[in-house]
XYZ file of C-alpha atoms in Angstrom:
429
model
C 1.857 48.571 85.227
C 2.935 50.322 82.050
C 5.929 48.086 81.494
C 4.001 44.794 81.158
C 1.712 46.534 78.666
C 4.733 47.558 76.624
C 6.089 44.004 76.696
C 2.743 42.543 75.688
C 2.462 45.000 72.829
C 5.938 44.063 71.642
C 5.014 40.369 71.695
C 1.921 40.993 69.593
C 3.939 42.898 66.986
C 6.636 40.240 66.982
C 4.011 37.544 66.429
C 2.705 39.482 63.443
C 6.099 39.786 61.751
C 6.433 36.141 60.556
C 3.028 36.364 58.902
C 4.042 39.390 56.873
C 5.217 38.876 53.336
C 8.910 39.163 52.564
C 9.573 42.178 50.359
C 9.842 41.661 46.618
C 12.763 43.799 45.464
C 15.980 43.554 43.507
C 18.320 41.179 45.269
C 15.632 39.961 47.639
C 13.182 38.202 45.358
C 11.159 38.487 42.181
C 9.447 41.757 41.397
C 5.770 41.889 42.249
C 3.773 42.037 39.031
C 0.650 44.141 39.135
C -2.373 44.590 36.918
C -0.581 47.389 35.053
C 2.028 44.908 33.820
C -0.309 43.176 31.380
C -3.281 44.017 29.245
C -6.740 43.815 30.863
C -8.412 40.446 30.681
C -5.330 38.280 31.191
C -3.850 36.477 34.157
C -1.204 38.316 36.160
C 2.135 36.400 36.080
C 3.452 35.398 39.497
C 0.169 36.030 41.293
C -1.779 32.736 41.324
C -5.434 33.270 40.583
C -5.069 37.014 40.007
C -6.522 38.511 36.846
C -6.435 42.057 35.584
C -10.065 41.887 34.488
C -12.767 39.290 33.953
C -13.272 39.828 30.216
C -11.005 38.411 27.518
C -9.727 40.988 25.066
C -10.766 40.168 21.495
C -8.018 40.004 18.903
C -8.101 42.644 16.137
C -9.394 40.779 13.079
C -9.217 41.727 9.433
C -12.249 40.798 7.375
C -11.428 37.997 4.952
C -13.499 36.772 2.004
C -15.415 33.557 2.602
C -13.671 30.500 1.186
C -14.451 26.824 0.770
C -12.403 25.021 3.385
C -12.194 21.611 4.931
C -13.691 21.164 8.409
C -11.217 21.904 11.160
C -9.946 18.783 12.937
C -10.946 18.407 16.578
C -8.069 19.456 18.858
C -7.147 17.498 21.969
C -8.428 18.734 25.347
C -6.557 21.735 26.689
C -4.099 21.085 29.512
C -3.896 24.084 31.887
C -0.222 23.435 32.676
C 0.647 23.465 28.974
C -1.253 26.693 28.364
C 0.669 28.387 31.172
C 4.104 27.578 29.753
C 5.927 30.874 29.376
C 3.716 32.769 31.816
C 0.157 32.777 33.106
C -0.725 35.801 30.969
C -0.329 33.647 27.842
C -3.125 31.272 28.892
C -5.823 33.204 27.068
C -7.776 32.612 23.849
C -7.785 36.376 23.289
C -5.316 39.205 22.971
C -2.374 39.706 25.336
C -0.177 42.791 24.912
C 1.891 44.970 27.251
C -0.017 47.652 29.140
C -0.031 50.913 27.257
C 1.005 49.287 23.963
C -0.685 50.466 20.768
C -3.223 48.109 19.274
C -1.612 45.468 17.042
C -2.619 45.356 13.375
C -5.761 43.499 12.381
C -4.896 40.196 10.697
C -6.865 37.187 9.529
C -4.753 34.680 11.483
C -6.679 32.836 14.175
C -3.634 32.915 16.471
C -0.218 34.595 16.482
C 2.742 35.499 18.674
C 5.758 37.826 18.465
C 8.889 37.220 20.560
C 12.499 38.309 20.906
C 14.853 35.661 19.529
C 17.683 36.674 21.860
C 16.029 37.443 25.202
C 13.067 35.125 24.762
C 10.634 37.864 25.813
C 7.137 37.444 24.383
C 5.972 40.849 23.155
C 2.361 39.962 22.454
C 0.040 37.392 21.027
C -3.465 36.295 20.141
C -4.464 32.918 21.574
C -0.782 31.956 21.814
C -1.539 28.523 23.275
C -4.590 27.706 21.142
C -4.323 24.468 19.144
C -4.032 24.743 15.354
C -2.722 22.653 12.477
C 0.756 23.599 11.227
C 0.976 22.825 7.490
C 4.526 23.244 6.170
C 5.829 25.370 9.034
C 6.182 21.960 10.685
C 9.249 21.561 8.497
C 10.978 23.859 10.993
C 10.549 21.183 13.665
C 12.050 18.653 11.261
C 14.924 21.072 10.629
C 15.521 21.673 14.349
C 15.657 17.880 14.773
C 17.699 16.888 11.726
C 20.138 19.756 11.198
C 22.360 19.003 14.227
C 22.401 15.269 13.415
C 23.272 15.185 9.727
C 26.425 16.009 7.787
C 25.513 18.535 5.057
C 28.089 16.951 2.718
C 26.673 13.436 3.105
C 25.330 11.954 -0.148
C 21.871 10.403 -0.040
C 19.980 8.381 -2.642
C 16.264 9.122 -3.026
C 13.987 6.096 -2.757
C 10.527 5.403 -4.135
C 9.075 5.675 -0.617
C 10.509 9.187 -0.300
C 8.410 10.287 -3.266
C 5.092 9.133 -1.782
C 3.478 12.475 -1.090
C -0.053 13.785 -1.573
C -0.839 14.454 -5.250
C -0.524 18.125 -6.045
C 1.384 18.938 -2.862
C 4.614 20.919 -2.925
C 7.739 19.143 -4.159
C 11.268 20.107 -5.123
C 11.618 17.717 -8.027
C 13.989 15.113 -6.574
C 13.982 11.911 -8.598
C 14.023 8.274 -7.541
C 17.578 6.975 -7.631
C 18.966 10.502 -7.691
C 21.947 11.297 -5.496
C 22.028 14.600 -3.630
C 23.909 16.134 -0.754
C 22.045 16.581 2.518
C 22.535 20.332 2.096
C 20.728 20.257 -1.238
C 17.860 18.351 0.368
C 17.645 20.926 3.193
C 17.567 23.780 0.670
C 14.790 22.005 -1.200
C 12.919 21.621 2.075
C 13.210 25.265 3.153
C 13.146 27.160 -0.144
C 10.490 25.171 -2.013
C 8.818 23.342 0.892
C 9.546 20.006 -0.742
C 7.517 17.243 0.873
C 9.704 14.553 -0.661
C 12.711 16.337 0.834
C 11.014 16.081 4.234
C 10.606 12.333 3.767
C 14.292 11.965 2.885
C 15.478 13.862 5.964
C 13.063 12.071 8.308
C 14.280 8.725 6.958
C 17.907 9.678 7.584
C 17.161 10.793 11.131
C 15.024 7.732 11.842
C 17.785 5.257 11.012
C 16.536 1.646 11.029
C 12.980 2.862 11.743
C 12.943 5.084 8.677
C 10.647 8.094 8.426
C 8.536 6.853 11.349
C 11.632 7.042 13.537
C 12.263 10.544 12.230
C 8.774 11.657 13.253
C 9.319 10.123 16.684
C 12.553 12.114 16.986
C 10.647 15.264 15.996
C 8.177 14.753 18.828
C 11.006 14.139 21.274
C 12.631 17.367 20.105
C 9.364 19.263 20.573
C 9.105 18.087 24.181
C 12.751 19.016 24.785
C 12.126 22.528 23.492
C 9.045 22.896 25.697
C 6.610 22.750 22.765
C 4.175 20.610 24.734
C 1.199 21.336 22.475
C 2.981 20.117 19.348
C 2.506 16.626 17.957
C 3.912 15.664 14.584
C 2.325 12.852 12.573
C 3.941 13.618 9.203
C 7.458 15.031 8.740
C 6.281 17.528 6.120
C 3.244 19.012 7.857
C 0.810 17.452 5.397
C -2.490 17.068 7.247
C -2.980 13.999 9.391
C -5.335 13.195 12.308
C -3.953 14.288 15.663
C -1.354 16.689 14.276
C -1.343 20.054 16.082
C 0.807 22.910 17.283
C 0.375 26.441 18.671
C 1.757 29.895 17.919
C 3.796 29.736 21.135
C 5.256 26.326 20.276
C 6.204 27.524 16.800
C 8.135 30.397 18.356
C 10.099 27.933 20.507
C 10.878 25.817 17.445
C 11.816 28.835 15.323
C 14.110 30.122 18.059
C 15.971 26.798 18.057
C 16.335 26.997 14.272
C 17.589 30.583 14.199
C 20.166 29.741 16.858
C 21.879 27.560 14.219
C 24.099 29.542 11.801
C 23.620 26.933 9.068
C 19.862 27.381 9.235
C 20.249 31.157 9.083
C 22.273 30.772 5.891
C 19.705 28.405 4.366
C 16.783 30.672 5.332
C 18.320 33.664 3.529
C 19.330 31.752 0.391
C 17.429 33.306 -2.496
C 18.090 30.590 -5.076
C 20.075 27.404 -5.539
C 20.728 24.773 -8.183
C 19.377 21.245 -7.966
C 22.129 19.229 -9.651
C 21.662 17.145 -12.794
C 21.459 13.361 -12.566
C 23.407 12.142 -15.631
C 22.867 8.470 -14.849
C 19.104 9.082 -14.931
C 19.273 11.509 -17.865
C 17.818 14.319 -15.763
C 18.963 17.899 -16.154
C 19.632 20.215 -13.253
C 17.364 23.170 -12.494
C 17.126 26.209 -10.274
C 14.765 26.751 -7.350
C 13.944 30.046 -5.587
C 13.051 30.901 -2.024
C 9.272 31.348 -1.853
C 9.375 33.399 1.379
C 8.745 36.936 0.124
C 9.847 38.467 3.437
C 13.523 38.076 2.511
C 13.037 40.151 -0.649
C 10.673 42.825 0.640
C 11.295 43.418 4.339
C 14.430 45.307 5.467
C 16.434 43.250 7.920
C 14.612 39.998 7.129
C 16.242 36.841 8.481
C 13.977 34.346 6.753
C 11.363 31.886 7.948
C 8.870 29.428 6.492
C 5.514 29.461 4.738
C 2.785 26.835 4.845
C -0.661 25.989 3.504
C -3.138 23.112 3.574
C -6.932 22.992 3.428
C -7.099 22.187 7.140
C -4.445 24.604 8.331
C -5.076 27.403 5.837
C -2.082 29.724 5.648
C 0.603 29.475 8.314
C 3.745 31.527 8.602
C 6.973 31.993 10.572
C 9.242 34.967 9.876
C 12.091 36.775 11.611
C 13.863 40.104 11.154
C 16.424 42.312 12.870
C 16.333 46.044 13.490
C 18.469 48.286 15.708
C 20.145 45.304 17.330
C 16.873 43.442 18.057
C 15.946 40.109 16.462
C 12.232 39.331 16.550
C 10.232 36.336 15.318
C 6.542 36.190 14.431
C 4.403 33.066 14.120
C 0.837 32.900 12.837
C -1.680 30.158 12.164
C -5.014 29.843 10.393
C -4.692 32.907 8.155
C -6.381 33.773 4.866
C -4.371 35.426 2.072
C -6.690 38.415 1.685
C -6.564 41.290 2.369
C -2.934 40.438 3.253
C -0.888 37.369 2.491
C 0.704 35.418 5.318
C 4.133 37.036 5.063
C 2.508 40.491 4.892
C 0.575 39.803 8.086
C 3.827 38.674 9.666
C 5.572 41.851 8.477
C 2.812 44.043 9.939
C 3.098 42.304 13.317
C 6.884 42.655 13.235
C 6.547 46.401 12.593
C 4.198 46.663 15.576
C 6.548 44.680 17.835
C 9.615 46.691 16.821
C 7.758 49.836 17.921
C 7.464 48.536 21.511
C 10.033 49.364 24.216
C 12.880 46.911 24.553
C 11.726 45.840 28.005
C 8.128 45.198 26.933
C 6.965 41.673 27.775
C 3.882 39.604 28.564
C 5.738 36.318 29.041
C 8.789 34.467 27.813
C 9.959 31.593 25.655
C 11.153 28.783 27.904
C 14.645 27.436 27.406
C 15.290 23.958 25.927
C 15.049 21.301 28.621
C 13.211 23.600 31.012
C 10.045 21.506 30.995
C 9.916 18.328 33.044
C 9.873 14.795 31.677
C 6.233 14.380 32.735
C 5.304 17.245 30.393
C 4.576 19.709 33.193
C 6.432 23.021 33.290
C 9.647 22.660 35.237
C 9.563 26.434 35.611
C 7.353 25.849 38.645
C 10.142 23.884 40.286
C 12.607 26.600 39.340
C 10.305 29.214 40.825
C 10.171 27.263 44.072
C 13.930 27.727 44.377
C 13.509 31.515 44.138
C 12.339 33.839 46.938
C 8.551 33.952 46.977
C 6.915 36.775 45.031
C 3.929 38.141 46.940
C 0.894 40.028 45.711
C 1.112 43.740 46.405
C -2.121 43.758 48.443
C -0.592 41.222 50.869
C 2.289 43.576 51.515
C -0.007 46.547 52.005
C -2.277 44.594 54.354
C 0.668 43.748 56.558
C 1.662 47.420 56.535
C 5.304 46.419 56.430
C 6.355 46.426 52.743
C 10.102 46.860 52.430
C 10.406 48.438 55.910
C 9.767 45.208 57.795
C 13.392 44.838 59.004
C 13.086 48.304 60.634
C 9.866 47.211 62.310
C 11.599 44.149 63.712
C 14.431 46.325 65.078
C 11.948 48.752 66.605
C 10.035 45.942 68.291
C 13.221 44.494 69.695
C 14.153 47.924 71.058
C 10.760 48.312 72.736
C 11.120 44.896 74.324
C 14.606 45.737 75.609
C 13.436 49.042 77.113
C 10.541 47.286 78.747
C 12.797 44.648 80.244
C 15.162 47.268 81.663
C 12.255 49.213 83.137
C 10.900 46.056 84.748
C 14.250 45.252 86.365
C 14.589 48.807 87.704
C 11.080 48.673 89.186
C 11.830 45.396 90.991
C 15.099 46.827 92.347
C 13.235 49.894 93.691
C 10.749 47.662 95.477
C 13.559 45.701 97.111
C 15.209 48.956 98.230
């Protein structure tokens, strides 16, 4: 009666094999992320519902002097799918850094993120998907929208409507009726954060709908890039109800800008000449790049500064070192004890010190998010072999050896069948 027992045992093992998880290994599926892959207190990418620890890590904060500031506008409700864009570990209001990484520098920014411009790897962040107001770093979204659509040599005439900006806000000095090349307007936008320059470019992009059409195109561009938490209301970033972004979204937008060689040239331009307007009896004048990173940080690639009462100081900066190009974005900062660009420089130094394969998430590619504003990465993941939590593999006791188990079971079954046939033949004899 030993043979039937062997056959029954083989059947039980065979029935258990389909329930076991397929191995996660190179060439057979995504690697299984474990709690050691991310900092404590953040979700584990690829393992739904898994978290490294219950507590959220607080972000290192520098003490800033108290200032008189406008009340923060109320952000829209958080959408879990939007907060998970780029990886589940990024859906935290606190700190997310690679396991074993040194503590990032203390800054006054309420949220920040550092990423690799080339690979898209996110190296760390503080509340990367938390809503904040952008101020003039929103001009990068306008640039990402307008730069591919406009001829830099095109001549444009400034209108009275273009000059309607908030009193005391930043301006280049363009004059009504003045004629300038599109390139000059872009340089005024990026070097001196000209709000009237933003109106001109938005009007050109908007066509018959004017600046309103340009803002609509900006929002379409944000959705295309995967910046689902970004909503532009003004082309310049001047405060307006309902206008928000996030540190993660800014990194997506900055990456699109730095992919354009014309933008890279503009961002590193130290000074340029705004041409005279003889017909209007206006002399030309020089403007300088107000982003101090390009003067004071080795390997700087440029970026954008911003400030409003609502937003406080905002900043985007990029630099290259040893073949790596990194970008930093920060929102809601105070200028003391460090100015915005200095906080960005400190975070860049920290990120450059990390291993090249360090990552807590990634910047999604343009067009990767679905039309209904949900991450299309989920659909892409469904096309990949399923990644399974490590404890599932251990519980099955099969891990990567499951094909050997299947072969062994089949061998046991075959031996049992042969033994059964021999026993029946003996009985007949």
